[in-house]
mmCIF file of C-alpha atoms in Angstrom:
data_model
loop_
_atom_site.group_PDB
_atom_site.id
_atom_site.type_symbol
_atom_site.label_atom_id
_atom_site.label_comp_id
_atom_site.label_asym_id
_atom_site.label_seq_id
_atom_site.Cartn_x
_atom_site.Cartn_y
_atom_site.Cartn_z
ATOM 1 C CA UNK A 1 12.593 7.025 -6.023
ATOM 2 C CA UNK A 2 13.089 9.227 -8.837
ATOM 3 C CA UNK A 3 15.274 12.186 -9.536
ATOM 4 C CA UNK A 4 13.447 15.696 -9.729
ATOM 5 C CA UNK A 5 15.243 17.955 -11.746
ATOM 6 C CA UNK A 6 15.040 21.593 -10.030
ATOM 7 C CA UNK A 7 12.606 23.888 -12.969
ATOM 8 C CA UNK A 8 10.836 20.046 -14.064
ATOM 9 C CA UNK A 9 7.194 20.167 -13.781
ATOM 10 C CA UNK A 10 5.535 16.609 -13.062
ATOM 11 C CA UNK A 11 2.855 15.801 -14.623
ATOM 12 C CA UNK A 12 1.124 13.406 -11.747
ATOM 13 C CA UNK A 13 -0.082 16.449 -9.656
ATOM 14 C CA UNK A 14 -3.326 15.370 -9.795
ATOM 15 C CA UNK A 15 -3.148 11.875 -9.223
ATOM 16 C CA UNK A 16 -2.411 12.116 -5.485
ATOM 17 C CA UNK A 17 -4.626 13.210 -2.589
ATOM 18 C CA UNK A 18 -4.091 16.534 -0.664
ATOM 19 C CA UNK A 19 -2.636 16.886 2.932
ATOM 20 C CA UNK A 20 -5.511 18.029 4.264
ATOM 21 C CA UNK A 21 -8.715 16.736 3.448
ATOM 22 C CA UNK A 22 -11.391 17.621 6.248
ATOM 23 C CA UNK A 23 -13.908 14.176 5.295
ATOM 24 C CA UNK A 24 -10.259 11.889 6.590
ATOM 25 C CA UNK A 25 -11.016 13.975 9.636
ATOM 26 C CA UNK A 26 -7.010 12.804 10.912
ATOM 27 C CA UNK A 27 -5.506 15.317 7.872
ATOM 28 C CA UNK A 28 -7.083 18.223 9.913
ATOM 29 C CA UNK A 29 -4.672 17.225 13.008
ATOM 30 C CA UNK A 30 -1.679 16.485 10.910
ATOM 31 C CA UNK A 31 -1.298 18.461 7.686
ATOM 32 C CA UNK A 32 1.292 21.150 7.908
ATOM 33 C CA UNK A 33 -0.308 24.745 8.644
ATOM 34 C CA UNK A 34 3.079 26.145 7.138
ATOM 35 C CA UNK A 35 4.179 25.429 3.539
ATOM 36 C CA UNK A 36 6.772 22.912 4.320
ATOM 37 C CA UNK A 37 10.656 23.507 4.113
ATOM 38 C CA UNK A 38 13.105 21.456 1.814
ATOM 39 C CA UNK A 39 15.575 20.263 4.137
ATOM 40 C CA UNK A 40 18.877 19.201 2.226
ATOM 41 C CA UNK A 41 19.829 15.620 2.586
ATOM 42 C CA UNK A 42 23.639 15.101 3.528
ATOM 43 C CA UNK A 43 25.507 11.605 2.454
ATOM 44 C CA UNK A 44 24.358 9.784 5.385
ATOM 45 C CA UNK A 45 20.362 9.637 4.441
ATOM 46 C CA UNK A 46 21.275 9.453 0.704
ATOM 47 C CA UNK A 47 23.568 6.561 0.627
ATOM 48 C CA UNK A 48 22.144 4.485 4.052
ATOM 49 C CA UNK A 49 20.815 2.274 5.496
ATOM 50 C CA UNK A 50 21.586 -0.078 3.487
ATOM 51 C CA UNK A 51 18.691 -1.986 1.582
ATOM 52 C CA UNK A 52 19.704 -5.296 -0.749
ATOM 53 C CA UNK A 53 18.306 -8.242 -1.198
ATOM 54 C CA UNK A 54 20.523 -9.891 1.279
ATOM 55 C CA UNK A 55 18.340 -8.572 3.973
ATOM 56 C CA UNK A 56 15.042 -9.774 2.783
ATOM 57 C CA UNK A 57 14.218 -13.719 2.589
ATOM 58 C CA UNK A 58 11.334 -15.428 0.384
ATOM 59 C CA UNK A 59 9.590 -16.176 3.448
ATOM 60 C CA UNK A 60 8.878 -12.567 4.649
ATOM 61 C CA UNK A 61 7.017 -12.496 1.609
ATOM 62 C CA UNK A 62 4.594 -15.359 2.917
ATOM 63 C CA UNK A 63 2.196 -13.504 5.407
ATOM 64 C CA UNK A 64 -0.248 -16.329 5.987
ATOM 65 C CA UNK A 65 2.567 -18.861 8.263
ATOM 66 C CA UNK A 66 3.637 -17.251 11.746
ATOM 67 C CA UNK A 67 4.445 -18.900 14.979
ATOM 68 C CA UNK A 68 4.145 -22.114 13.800
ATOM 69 C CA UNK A 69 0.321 -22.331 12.284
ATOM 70 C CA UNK A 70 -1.490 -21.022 9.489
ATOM 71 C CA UNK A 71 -4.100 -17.770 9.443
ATOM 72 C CA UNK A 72 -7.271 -17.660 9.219
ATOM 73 C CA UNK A 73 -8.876 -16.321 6.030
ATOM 74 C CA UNK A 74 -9.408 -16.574 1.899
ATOM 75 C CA UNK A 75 -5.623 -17.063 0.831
ATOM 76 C CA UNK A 76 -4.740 -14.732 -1.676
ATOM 77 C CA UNK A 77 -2.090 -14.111 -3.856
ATOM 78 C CA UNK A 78 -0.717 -10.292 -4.596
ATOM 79 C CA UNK A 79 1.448 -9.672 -7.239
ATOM 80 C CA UNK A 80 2.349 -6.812 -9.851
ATOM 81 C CA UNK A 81 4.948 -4.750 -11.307
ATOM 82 C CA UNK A 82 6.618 -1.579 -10.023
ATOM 83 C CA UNK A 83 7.065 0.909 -13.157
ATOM 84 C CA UNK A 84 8.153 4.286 -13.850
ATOM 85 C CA UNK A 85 6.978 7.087 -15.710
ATOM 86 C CA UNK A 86 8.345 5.732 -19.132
ATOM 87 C CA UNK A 87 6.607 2.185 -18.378
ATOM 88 C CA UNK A 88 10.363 0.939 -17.546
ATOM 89 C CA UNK A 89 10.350 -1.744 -14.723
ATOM 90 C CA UNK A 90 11.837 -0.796 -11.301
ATOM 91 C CA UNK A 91 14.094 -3.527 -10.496
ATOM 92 C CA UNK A 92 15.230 -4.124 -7.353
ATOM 93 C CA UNK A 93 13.252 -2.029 -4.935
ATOM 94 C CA UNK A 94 12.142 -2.823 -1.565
ATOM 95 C CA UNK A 95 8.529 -3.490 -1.333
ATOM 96 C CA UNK A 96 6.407 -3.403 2.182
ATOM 97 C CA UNK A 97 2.993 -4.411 2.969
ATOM 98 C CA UNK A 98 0.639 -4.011 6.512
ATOM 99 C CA UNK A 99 -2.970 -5.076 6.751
ATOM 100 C CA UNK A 100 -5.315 -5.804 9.270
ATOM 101 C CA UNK A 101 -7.057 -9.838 9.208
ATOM 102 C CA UNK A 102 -9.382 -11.491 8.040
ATOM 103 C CA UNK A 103 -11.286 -10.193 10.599
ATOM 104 C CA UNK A 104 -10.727 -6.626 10.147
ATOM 105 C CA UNK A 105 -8.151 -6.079 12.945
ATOM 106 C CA UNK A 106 -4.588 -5.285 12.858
ATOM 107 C CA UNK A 107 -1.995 -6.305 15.496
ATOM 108 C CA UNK A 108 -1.560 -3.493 17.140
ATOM 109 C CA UNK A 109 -2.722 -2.193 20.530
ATOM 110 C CA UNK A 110 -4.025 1.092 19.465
ATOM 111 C CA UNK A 111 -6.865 -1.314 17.670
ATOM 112 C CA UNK A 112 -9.580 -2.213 20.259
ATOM 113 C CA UNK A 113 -11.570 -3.416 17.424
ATOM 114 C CA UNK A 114 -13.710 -6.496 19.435
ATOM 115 C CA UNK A 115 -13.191 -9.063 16.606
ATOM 116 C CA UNK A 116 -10.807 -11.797 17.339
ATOM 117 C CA UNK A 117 -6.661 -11.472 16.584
ATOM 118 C CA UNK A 118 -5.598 -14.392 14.677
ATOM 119 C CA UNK A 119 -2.387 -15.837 16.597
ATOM 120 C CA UNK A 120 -1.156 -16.908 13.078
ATOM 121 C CA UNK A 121 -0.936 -13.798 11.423
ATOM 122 C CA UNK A 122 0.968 -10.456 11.920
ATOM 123 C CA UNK A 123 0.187 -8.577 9.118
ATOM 124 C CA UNK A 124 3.316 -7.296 7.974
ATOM 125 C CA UNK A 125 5.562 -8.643 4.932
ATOM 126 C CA UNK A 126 8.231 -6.967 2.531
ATOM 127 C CA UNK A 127 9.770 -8.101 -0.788
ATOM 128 C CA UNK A 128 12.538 -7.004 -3.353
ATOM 129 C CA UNK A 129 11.002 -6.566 -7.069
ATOM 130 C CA UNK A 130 13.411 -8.989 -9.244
ATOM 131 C CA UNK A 131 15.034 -8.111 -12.603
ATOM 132 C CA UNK A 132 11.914 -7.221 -14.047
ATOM 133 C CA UNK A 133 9.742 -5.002 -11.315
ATOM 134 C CA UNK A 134 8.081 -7.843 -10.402
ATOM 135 C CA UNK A 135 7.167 -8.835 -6.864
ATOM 136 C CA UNK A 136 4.736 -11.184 -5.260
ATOM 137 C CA UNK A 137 3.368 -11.706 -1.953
ATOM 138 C CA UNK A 138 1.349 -14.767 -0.315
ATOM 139 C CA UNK A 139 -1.457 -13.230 2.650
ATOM 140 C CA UNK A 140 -5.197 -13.144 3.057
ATOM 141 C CA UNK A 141 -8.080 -11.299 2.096
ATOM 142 C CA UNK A 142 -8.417 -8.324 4.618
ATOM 143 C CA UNK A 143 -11.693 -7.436 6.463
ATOM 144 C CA UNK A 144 -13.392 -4.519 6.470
ATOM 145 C CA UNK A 145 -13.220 -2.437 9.495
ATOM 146 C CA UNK A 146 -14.907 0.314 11.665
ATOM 147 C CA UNK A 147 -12.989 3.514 12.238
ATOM 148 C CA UNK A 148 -14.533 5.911 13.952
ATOM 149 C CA UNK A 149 -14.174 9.116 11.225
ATOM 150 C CA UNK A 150 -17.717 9.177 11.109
ATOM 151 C CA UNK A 151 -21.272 7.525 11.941
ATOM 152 C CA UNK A 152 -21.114 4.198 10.703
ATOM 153 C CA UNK A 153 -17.811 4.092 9.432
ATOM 154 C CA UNK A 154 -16.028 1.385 7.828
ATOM 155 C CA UNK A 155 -12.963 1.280 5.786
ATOM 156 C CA UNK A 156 -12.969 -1.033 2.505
ATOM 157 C CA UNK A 157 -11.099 -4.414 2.153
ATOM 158 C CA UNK A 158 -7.325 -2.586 1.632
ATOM 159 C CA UNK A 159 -3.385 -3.510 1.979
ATOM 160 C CA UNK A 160 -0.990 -0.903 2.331
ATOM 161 C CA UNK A 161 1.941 -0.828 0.296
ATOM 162 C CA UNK A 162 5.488 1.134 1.017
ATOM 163 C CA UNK A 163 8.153 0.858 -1.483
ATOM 164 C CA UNK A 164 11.758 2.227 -0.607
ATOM 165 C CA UNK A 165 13.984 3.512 -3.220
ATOM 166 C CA UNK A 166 18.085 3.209 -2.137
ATOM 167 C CA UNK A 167 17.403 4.916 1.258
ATOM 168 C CA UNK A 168 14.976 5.378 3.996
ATOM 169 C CA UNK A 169 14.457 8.790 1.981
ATOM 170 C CA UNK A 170 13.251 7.456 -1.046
ATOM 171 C CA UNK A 171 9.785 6.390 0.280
ATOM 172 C CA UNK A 172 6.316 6.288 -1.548
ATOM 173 C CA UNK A 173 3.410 4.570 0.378
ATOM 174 C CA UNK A 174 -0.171 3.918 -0.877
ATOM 175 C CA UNK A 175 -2.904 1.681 -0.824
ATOM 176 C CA UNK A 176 -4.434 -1.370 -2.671
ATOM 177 C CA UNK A 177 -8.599 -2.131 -2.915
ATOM 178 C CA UNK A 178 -10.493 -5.133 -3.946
ATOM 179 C CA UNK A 179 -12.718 -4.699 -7.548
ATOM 180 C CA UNK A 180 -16.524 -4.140 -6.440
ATOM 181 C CA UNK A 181 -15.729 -3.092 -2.867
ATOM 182 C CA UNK A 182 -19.533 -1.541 -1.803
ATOM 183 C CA UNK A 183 -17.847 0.494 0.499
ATOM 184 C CA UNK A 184 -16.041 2.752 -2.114
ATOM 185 C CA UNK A 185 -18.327 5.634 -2.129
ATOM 186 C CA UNK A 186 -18.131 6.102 1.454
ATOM 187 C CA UNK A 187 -15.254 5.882 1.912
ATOM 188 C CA UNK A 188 -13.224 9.585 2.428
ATOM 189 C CA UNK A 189 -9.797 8.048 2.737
ATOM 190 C CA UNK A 190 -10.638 6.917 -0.999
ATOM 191 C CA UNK A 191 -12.091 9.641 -2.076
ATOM 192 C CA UNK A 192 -9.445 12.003 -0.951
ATOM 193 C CA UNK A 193 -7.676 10.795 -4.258
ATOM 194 C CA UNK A 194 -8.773 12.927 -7.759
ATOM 195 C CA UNK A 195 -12.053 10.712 -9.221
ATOM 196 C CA UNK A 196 -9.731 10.155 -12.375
ATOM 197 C CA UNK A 197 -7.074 8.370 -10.755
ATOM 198 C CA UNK A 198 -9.153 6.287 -8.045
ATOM 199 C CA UNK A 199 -9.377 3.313 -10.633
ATOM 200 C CA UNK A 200 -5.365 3.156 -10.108
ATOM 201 C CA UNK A 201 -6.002 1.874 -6.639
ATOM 202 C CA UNK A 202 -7.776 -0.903 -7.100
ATOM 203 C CA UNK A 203 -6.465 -4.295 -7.923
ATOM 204 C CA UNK A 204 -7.610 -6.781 -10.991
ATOM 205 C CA UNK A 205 -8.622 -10.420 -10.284
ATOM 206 C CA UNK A 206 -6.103 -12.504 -12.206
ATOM 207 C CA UNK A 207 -7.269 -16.075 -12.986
ATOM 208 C CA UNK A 208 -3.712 -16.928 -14.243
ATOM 209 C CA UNK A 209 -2.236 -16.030 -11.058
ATOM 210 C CA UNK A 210 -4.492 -18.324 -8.514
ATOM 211 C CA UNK A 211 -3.667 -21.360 -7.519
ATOM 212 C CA UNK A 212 -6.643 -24.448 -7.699
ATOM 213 C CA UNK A 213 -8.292 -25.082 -4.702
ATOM 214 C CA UNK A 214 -5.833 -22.988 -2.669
ATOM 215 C CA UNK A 215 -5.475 -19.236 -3.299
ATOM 216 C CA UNK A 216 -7.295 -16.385 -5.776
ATOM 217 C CA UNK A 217 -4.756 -14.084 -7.646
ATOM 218 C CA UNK A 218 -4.699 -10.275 -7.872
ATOM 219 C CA UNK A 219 -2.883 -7.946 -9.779
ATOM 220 C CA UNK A 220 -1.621 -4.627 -8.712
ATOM 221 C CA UNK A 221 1.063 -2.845 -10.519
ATOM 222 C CA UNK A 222 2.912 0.465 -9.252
ATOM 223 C CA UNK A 223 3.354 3.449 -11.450
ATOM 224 C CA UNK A 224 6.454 5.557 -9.639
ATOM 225 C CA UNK A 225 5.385 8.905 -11.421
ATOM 226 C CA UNK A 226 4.226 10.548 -14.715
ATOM 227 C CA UNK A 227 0.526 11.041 -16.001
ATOM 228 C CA UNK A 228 -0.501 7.139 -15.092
ATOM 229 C CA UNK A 229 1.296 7.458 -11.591
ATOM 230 C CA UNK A 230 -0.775 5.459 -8.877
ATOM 231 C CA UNK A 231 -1.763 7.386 -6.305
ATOM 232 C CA UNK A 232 -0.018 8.045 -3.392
ATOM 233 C CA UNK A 233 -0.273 9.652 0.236
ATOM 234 C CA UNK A 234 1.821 12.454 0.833
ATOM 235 C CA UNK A 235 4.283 12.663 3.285
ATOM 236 C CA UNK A 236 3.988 15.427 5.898
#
């Protein structure tokens, strides 16, 4: 999402987990054994598929109304600004979230998890940041979920987050926690990321942005790159 100039050095090296980290026991199958090769990008992945805001509606921004109900769940709204290194906002980006219910289960049938699906809720929504970097989604509070890494392990309360540049190339993903989450410190998937930059993952509670007797608010803004980047997960 940002041009690297062949000789620059970035400064967010440490803010991002490594490939292969053997407590996420998963990196061990699929980090690269090889250093990887730069593969030059021709016209066609630089320039498409196409992604304006003439694809994207305000409603795929709501992911609490599906198939005609409402889910289950503590409404929540997430909202935040995309920035980059220089604290400029990233205007008109796409923005992508995935999370499991309030249950703790995502819809997906690799997820046996025996706590209930909610037939209101898929779990998926996308935005584009406006003028200003901004974006803002409408979902519910995740559950925390059993994952098999490790005896007794449970993942903490997260949304994932993907946010596109001008092409499919220009891709960043990472991950958003709740303040106070008790499951932090065992947690590897967290942990993975430098002990400096693991406060960059988690969100604030914003009064300002609930609404009474309906939703709590809760801020999470995106730093592309540069010494306050927020973390982000490698791609292999």
């Amino acid at each position: 999402m940002t041009l690297v100039v062949p000789g620059y050095q970035r400064d967010d090296a440490g803010a991002h987990p490594p490939l292969l980290s053997p407590g996420y026991k998963s990196t061990v199958l699929r980090a690269p054994s090889q250093a990887p090769i730069l593969l030059p990008h021709t016209l066609t992945e630089v320039t498409g598929p196409l992604l304006g805001e003439g694809r994207v509606t305000a409603a795929d921004a709501d992911l609490t109304k599906n198939a005609g109900g409402e889910a289950q769940g503590q409404r929540i709204i997430l909202h935040g600004q995309v920035r980059d290194s220089d604290g400029r906002p990233v205007p008109h980006t796409l923005v992508e979230v995935w999370q499991a219910n309030a249950a703790g289960r995502y819809l997906h049938k690799l997820d046996q998890h025996d706590t209930p699906l909610d037939p209101h809720f898929v779990g998926v929504g996308r935005a584009m940041t406006d003028s200003m970097g901004r974006y803002r989604f409408v979902t519910i509070k995740p559950g925390a979920y059993p994952w098999r890494n490790h005896f007794n392990a449970w993942r903490p309360a997260h949304v994932h987050f993907s946010l596109f540049g001008r092409s499919f190339t220009q891709r960043l993903v990472t991950q958003m926690y709740f303040p106070d989450d008790p499951l932090f410190p065992y947690d590897p998937v967290f942990n993975s990321v430098p002990e400096d930059a693991r406060h960059r993952l988690i969100s604030r509670f914003d009064l300002s942005a609930t609404v009474e007797e309906w939703a709590l608010g809760f801020e999470f803004d995106i730093v592309l790159r540069g010494r306050g980047a927020t973390p982000m997960e490698e791609q292999s």
